[in-house]
PDB file of C-alpha atoms in Angstrom:
ATOM      1  CA  MET A   1     105.825 138.988 136.230  1.00 47.00           C
ATOM      2  CA  LYS A   2     107.449 141.933 134.428  1.00 45.00           C
ATOM      3  CA  LYS A   3     106.585 140.379 131.070  1.00 45.00           C
ATOM      4  CA  TRP A   4     102.871 140.251 131.993  1.00 39.00           C
ATOM      5  CA  LEU A   5     102.939 143.843 133.169  1.00 34.00           C
ATOM      6  CA  LEU A   6     104.650 144.950 129.955  1.00 37.00           C
ATOM      7  CA  LEU A   7     102.184 142.929 127.864  1.00 35.00           C
ATOM      8  CA  THR A   8      99.195 144.416 129.738  1.00 36.00           C
ATOM      9  CA  ILE A   9     100.472 147.973 129.322  1.00 42.00           C
ATOM     10  CA  SER A  10     101.118 147.343 125.617  1.00 40.00           C
ATOM     11  CA  CYS A  11      97.587 145.998 125.069  1.00 36.00           C
ATOM     12  CA  ILE A  12      95.988 148.918 126.876  1.00 42.00           C
ATOM     13  CA  SER A  13      98.054 151.370 124.833  1.00 41.00           C
ATOM     14  CA  LEU A  14      97.060 149.705 121.565  1.00 40.00           C
ATOM     15  CA  LEU A  15      93.374 149.772 122.520  1.00 41.00           C
ATOM     16  CA  GLY A  16      93.665 153.437 123.400  1.00 45.00           C
ATOM     17  CA  LEU A  17      95.288 154.262 120.080  1.00 44.00           C
ATOM     18  CA  ALA A  18      92.694 152.237 118.183  1.00 46.00           C
ATOM     19  CA  GLY A  19      89.899 154.177 119.904  1.00 48.00           C
ATOM     20  CA  CYS A  20      91.453 157.498 118.911  1.00 56.00           C
ATOM     21  CA  GLY A  21      91.335 156.503 115.275  1.00 72.00           C
ATOM     22  CA  LYS A  22      87.556 156.352 114.896  1.00 87.00           C
ATOM     23  CA  SER A  23      86.166 158.568 112.188  1.00 92.00           C
ATOM     24  CA  VAL A  24      83.503 161.143 112.977  1.00 91.00           C
ATOM     25  CA  GLU A  25      80.904 158.999 111.211  1.00 92.00           C
ATOM     26  CA  GLU A  26      81.911 155.910 113.234  1.00 95.00           C
ATOM     27  CA  GLN A  27      81.764 157.847 116.501  1.00 94.00           C
ATOM     28  CA  ILE A  28      78.305 159.180 115.664  1.00 95.00           C
ATOM     29  CA  ASN A  29      76.938 155.792 114.569  1.00 95.00           C
ATOM     30  CA  ILE A  30      78.377 153.970 117.593  1.00 96.00           C
ATOM     31  CA  GLY A  31      77.292 156.713 119.991  1.00 95.00           C
ATOM     32  CA  VAL A  32      73.717 156.879 118.724  1.00 96.00           C
ATOM     33  CA  ALA A  33      73.321 153.072 118.730  1.00 96.00           C
ATOM     34  CA  SER A  34      74.860 152.775 122.203  1.00 96.00           C
ATOM     35  CA  ALA A  35      72.671 155.576 123.566  1.00 96.00           C
ATOM     36  CA  GLN A  36      69.600 153.715 122.293  1.00 95.00           C
ATOM     37  CA  THR A  37      70.776 150.630 124.192  1.00 95.00           C
ATOM     38  CA  VAL A  38      71.179 152.744 127.343  1.00 96.00           C
ATOM     39  CA  PHE A  39      67.635 154.092 126.903  1.00 95.00           C
ATOM     40  CA  GLU A  40      66.287 150.554 126.658  1.00 95.00           C
ATOM     41  CA  GLU A  41      67.999 149.496 129.907  1.00 94.00           C
ATOM     42  CA  SER A  42      66.723 150.309 133.378  1.00 92.00           C
ATOM     43  CA  PRO A  43      67.671 153.849 134.422  1.00 94.00           C
ATOM     44  CA  ARG A  44      70.611 154.167 136.804  1.00 95.00           C
ATOM     45  CA  GLU A  45      69.914 154.884 140.447  1.00 96.00           C
ATOM     46  CA  PRO A  46      70.382 158.578 141.272  1.00 96.00           C
ATOM     47  CA  ASN A  47      73.610 159.432 143.092  1.00 97.00           C
ATOM     48  CA  LYS A  48      73.123 163.209 143.262  1.00 96.00           C
ATOM     49  CA  LYS A  49      70.382 165.553 144.449  1.00 95.00           C
ATOM     50  CA  ILE A  50      70.271 169.194 143.401  1.00 93.00           C
ATOM     51  CA  GLY A  51      67.400 171.662 143.314  1.00 88.00           C
ATOM     52  CA  GLN A  52      64.189 169.869 142.435  1.00 88.00           C
ATOM     53  CA  ILE A  53      65.827 166.775 140.876  1.00 94.00           C
ATOM     54  CA  GLU A  54      67.765 163.615 141.634  1.00 96.00           C
ATOM     55  CA  LEU A  55      69.960 162.099 138.959  1.00 97.00           C
ATOM     56  CA  TYR A  56      72.825 159.772 138.200  1.00 97.00           C
ATOM     57  CA  LEU A  57      76.122 161.471 137.345  1.00 97.00           C
ATOM     58  CA  PRO A  58      78.880 159.304 135.872  1.00 97.00           C
ATOM     59  CA  SER A  59      82.344 159.569 137.389  1.00 95.00           C
ATOM     60  CA  GLY A  60      84.079 162.879 136.703  1.00 96.00           C
ATOM     61  CA  TYR A  61      80.906 164.949 136.278  1.00 97.00           C
ATOM     62  CA  SER A  62      79.879 167.876 138.443  1.00 96.00           C
ATOM     63  CA  ILE A  63      76.602 169.823 138.399  1.00 96.00           C
ATOM     64  CA  LYS A  64      75.511 173.292 139.412  1.00 94.00           C
ATOM     65  CA  GLU A  65      72.231 175.173 139.376  1.00 92.00           C
ATOM     66  CA  THR A  66      71.578 178.259 137.271  1.00 93.00           C
ATOM     67  CA  ASP A  67      69.191 181.165 137.741  1.00 92.00           C
ATOM     68  CA  ASP A  68      66.636 179.188 135.730  1.00 91.00           C
ATOM     69  CA  GLU A  69      65.291 176.337 137.872  1.00 88.00           C
ATOM     70  CA  ASN A  70      64.848 174.179 134.746  1.00 93.00           C
ATOM     71  CA  ASN A  71      68.490 174.391 133.645  1.00 96.00           C
ATOM     72  CA  TYR A  72      71.610 172.933 135.184  1.00 97.00           C
ATOM     73  CA  ILE A  73      75.227 173.076 134.033  1.00 97.00           C
ATOM     74  CA  LEU A  74      77.132 169.811 133.926  1.00 97.00           C
ATOM     75  CA  SER A  75      80.909 169.743 133.639  1.00 97.00           C
ATOM     76  CA  LYS A  76      83.424 167.018 132.947  1.00 96.00           C
ATOM     77  CA  GLY A  77      86.942 168.279 132.447  1.00 94.00           C
ATOM     78  CA  LYS A  78      86.788 171.019 129.824  1.00 93.00           C
ATOM     79  CA  ASP A  79      83.415 169.846 128.499  1.00 95.00           C
ATOM     80  CA  LYS A  80      80.224 171.673 129.479  1.00 97.00           C
ATOM     81  CA  TYR A  81      76.708 170.326 129.111  1.00 98.00           C
ATOM     82  CA  ILE A  82      73.264 171.822 129.603  1.00 98.00           C
ATOM     83  CA  LEU A  83      70.720 169.713 131.423  1.00 98.00           C
ATOM     84  CA  PHE A  84      67.190 170.975 130.800  1.00 97.00           C
ATOM     85  CA  VAL A  85      64.367 169.514 132.874  1.00 96.00           C
ATOM     86  CA  ASN A  86      60.795 170.419 131.911  1.00 93.00           C
ATOM     87  CA  VAL A  87      58.826 169.287 134.956  1.00 91.00           C
ATOM     88  CA  ASN A  88      55.547 169.704 133.045  1.00 91.00           C
ATOM     89  CA  GLU A  89      56.417 167.072 130.437  1.00 92.00           C
ATOM     90  CA  LYS A  90      55.713 163.385 130.994  1.00 93.00           C
ATOM     91  CA  GLU A  91      57.885 160.369 130.180  1.00 93.00           C
ATOM     92  CA  ASP A  92      56.242 159.981 126.787  1.00 94.00           C
ATOM     93  CA  SER A  93      56.770 163.621 125.760  1.00 95.00           C
ATOM     94  CA  GLN A  94      58.061 164.195 122.244  1.00 95.00           C
ATOM     95  CA  LEU A  95      58.231 167.982 122.605  1.00 93.00           C
ATOM     96  CA  HIS A  96      62.030 168.321 122.352  1.00 93.00           C
ATOM     97  CA  TYR A  97      62.150 165.943 119.402  1.00 96.00           C
ATOM     98  CA  ASP A  98      59.349 167.656 117.500  1.00 95.00           C
ATOM     99  CA  LEU A  99      60.863 171.114 118.056  1.00 93.00           C
ATOM    100  CA  LEU A 100      64.217 170.001 116.656  1.00 93.00           C
ATOM    101  CA  LYS A 101      62.693 168.083 113.729  1.00 93.00           C
ATOM    102  CA  ASN A 102      60.587 171.106 112.716  1.00 93.00           C
ATOM    103  CA  ASN A 103      63.451 173.609 112.974  1.00 92.00           C
ATOM    104  CA  SER A 104      64.657 174.123 109.407  1.00 90.00           C
ATOM    105  CA  THR A 105      67.781 175.973 110.586  1.00 91.00           C
ATOM    106  CA  LYS A 106      69.163 172.783 112.172  1.00 90.00           C
ATOM    107  CA  LYS A 107      71.015 170.246 110.022  1.00 93.00           C
ATOM    108  CA  ILE A 108      70.462 166.785 111.465  1.00 94.00           C
ATOM    109  CA  VAL A 109      73.426 164.483 110.907  1.00 94.00           C
ATOM    110  CA  LYS A 110      71.897 161.481 112.677  1.00 96.00           C
ATOM    111  CA  GLU A 111      68.865 160.851 114.852  1.00 95.00           C
ATOM    112  CA  GLN A 112      67.417 157.892 116.680  1.00 96.00           C
ATOM    113  CA  PRO A 113      63.999 158.129 118.325  1.00 97.00           C
ATOM    114  CA  VAL A 114      63.077 155.278 120.668  1.00 96.00           C
ATOM    115  CA  GLU A 115      59.928 154.299 122.544  1.00 95.00           C
ATOM    116  CA  LEU A 116      59.799 151.785 125.359  1.00 93.00           C
ATOM    117  CA  ASP A 117      57.009 150.982 127.806  1.00 92.00           C
ATOM    118  CA  GLY A 118      55.322 154.367 127.408  1.00 93.00           C
ATOM    119  CA  ALA A 119      58.588 156.352 127.516  1.00 95.00           C
ATOM    120  CA  PHE A 120      59.954 158.332 124.568  1.00 97.00           C
ATOM    121  CA  GLY A 121      63.545 159.378 124.035  1.00 96.00           C
ATOM    122  CA  PHE A 122      65.957 160.198 121.292  1.00 97.00           C
ATOM    123  CA  THR A 123      69.552 160.828 120.448  1.00 97.00           C
ATOM    124  CA  MET A 124      70.398 163.429 117.841  1.00 97.00           C
ATOM    125  CA  VAL A 125      73.572 164.849 116.329  1.00 96.00           C
ATOM    126  CA  LEU A 126      73.331 168.220 114.621  1.00 96.00           C
ATOM    127  CA  GLU A 127      75.905 169.987 112.513  1.00 93.00           C
ATOM    128  CA  HIS A 128      77.076 173.068 114.403  1.00 89.00           C
ATOM    129  CA  ASP A 129      80.176 174.812 113.071  1.00 85.00           C
ATOM    130  CA  GLU A 130      83.101 173.515 111.043  1.00 82.00           C
ATOM    131  CA  GLY A 131      84.340 170.424 112.866  1.00 83.00           C
ATOM    132  CA  GLN A 132      81.794 170.813 115.669  1.00 93.00           C
ATOM    133  CA  PHE A 133      78.556 169.025 116.413  1.00 96.00           C
ATOM    134  CA  GLU A 134      75.682 169.531 118.814  1.00 96.00           C
ATOM    135  CA  LEU A 135      75.003 166.307 120.691  1.00 97.00           C
ATOM    136  CA  ILE A 136      71.577 165.763 122.265  1.00 97.00           C
ATOM    137  CA  ALA A 137      70.204 162.949 124.411  1.00 98.00           C
ATOM    138  CA  SER A 138      66.647 163.207 125.652  1.00 97.00           C
ATOM    139  CA  SER A 139      64.175 161.199 127.689  1.00 97.00           C
ATOM    140  CA  GLY A 140      60.662 162.598 128.089  1.00 95.00           C
ATOM    141  CA  GLY A 141      60.952 166.177 129.362  1.00 94.00           C
ATOM    142  CA  VAL A 142      64.696 165.878 130.067  1.00 97.00           C
ATOM    143  CA  LYS A 143      67.319 166.956 127.554  1.00 97.00           C
ATOM    144  CA  VAL A 144      71.119 166.948 127.822  1.00 98.00           C
ATOM    145  CA  SER A 145      73.064 168.823 125.146  1.00 97.00           C
ATOM    146  CA  THR A 146      76.612 169.894 124.399  1.00 97.00           C
ATOM    147  CA  ILE A 147      78.739 171.235 121.600  1.00 96.00           C
ATOM    148  CA  SER A 148      81.562 168.855 120.764  1.00 94.00           C
ATOM    149  CA  ASN A 149      84.490 168.697 118.436  1.00 88.00           C
ATOM    150  CA  ASN A 150      85.002 165.390 116.703  1.00 80.00           C
ATOM    151  CA  LYS A 151      86.517 163.603 119.724  1.00 86.00           C
ATOM    152  CA  HIS A 152      84.886 161.036 122.008  1.00 93.00           C
ATOM    153  CA  MET A 153      81.391 161.807 120.727  1.00 95.00           C
ATOM    154  CA  ASP A 154      80.388 158.156 121.096  1.00 96.00           C
ATOM    155  CA  ASN A 155      81.255 158.120 124.805  1.00 96.00           C
ATOM    156  CA  LYS A 156      79.631 161.496 125.399  1.00 97.00           C
ATOM    157  CA  LEU A 157      76.326 160.388 123.855  1.00 97.00           C
ATOM    158  CA  VAL A 158      76.228 157.307 126.078  1.00 97.00           C
ATOM    159  CA  GLU A 159      76.963 159.292 129.247  1.00 97.00           C
ATOM    160  CA  MET A 160      74.431 161.945 128.267  1.00 98.00           C
ATOM    161  CA  MET A 161      71.700 159.318 127.857  1.00 97.00           C
ATOM    162  CA  LEU A 162      72.660 157.712 131.187  1.00 97.00           C
ATOM    163  CA  ILE A 163      72.095 161.100 132.810  1.00 98.00           C
ATOM    164  CA  ALA A 164      68.882 161.941 130.921  1.00 97.00           C
ATOM    165  CA  ARG A 165      67.278 158.580 131.726  1.00 96.00           C
ATOM    166  CA  SER A 166      68.103 158.839 135.421  1.00 97.00           C
ATOM    167  CA  VAL A 167      66.522 162.221 136.211  1.00 96.00           C
ATOM    168  CA  GLU A 168      63.726 162.084 138.769  1.00 94.00           C
ATOM    169  CA  VAL A 169      61.740 165.223 139.591  1.00 92.00           C
ATOM    170  CA  LEU A 170      61.084 165.745 143.296  1.00 88.00           C
ATOM    171  CA  TYR A 171      57.690 167.167 144.177  1.00 77.00           C
TER     172      TYR A 171
END
């Protein structure tokens, strides 16, 4: 029994170390591709209601309202995210995408637009500062963004798209 426990702990440790070794480019490519897969799946059922929205928050996330009824602050550990909900935009809105694409001050590292059954979304990684990136996941009029160093960007992009896809505006 002790041998199995030791073997299990060793395997988990090795997987954890292997995950830490991903290059920035690998994290971005995996994160963007995985976020597209999340977009193409059915949205998660909301597990949180705040202000005028319901949404799904993955484990470890908290949310609070701001003075602007369209913006919410998400937190997970030390990471902070901005959730922007434009209630006037439909599921097929490309507004956020077009604004970013036409902004010549932004350097796009990787982008992935996706359309499915009348819904439009995208994942985008922008160069921010040295060693930092702006991560964006969007679905229709909903956008989740954060500034990230080069750690766990792949996981963050997936969780951000899970959140963006799940938002339902309450009327």
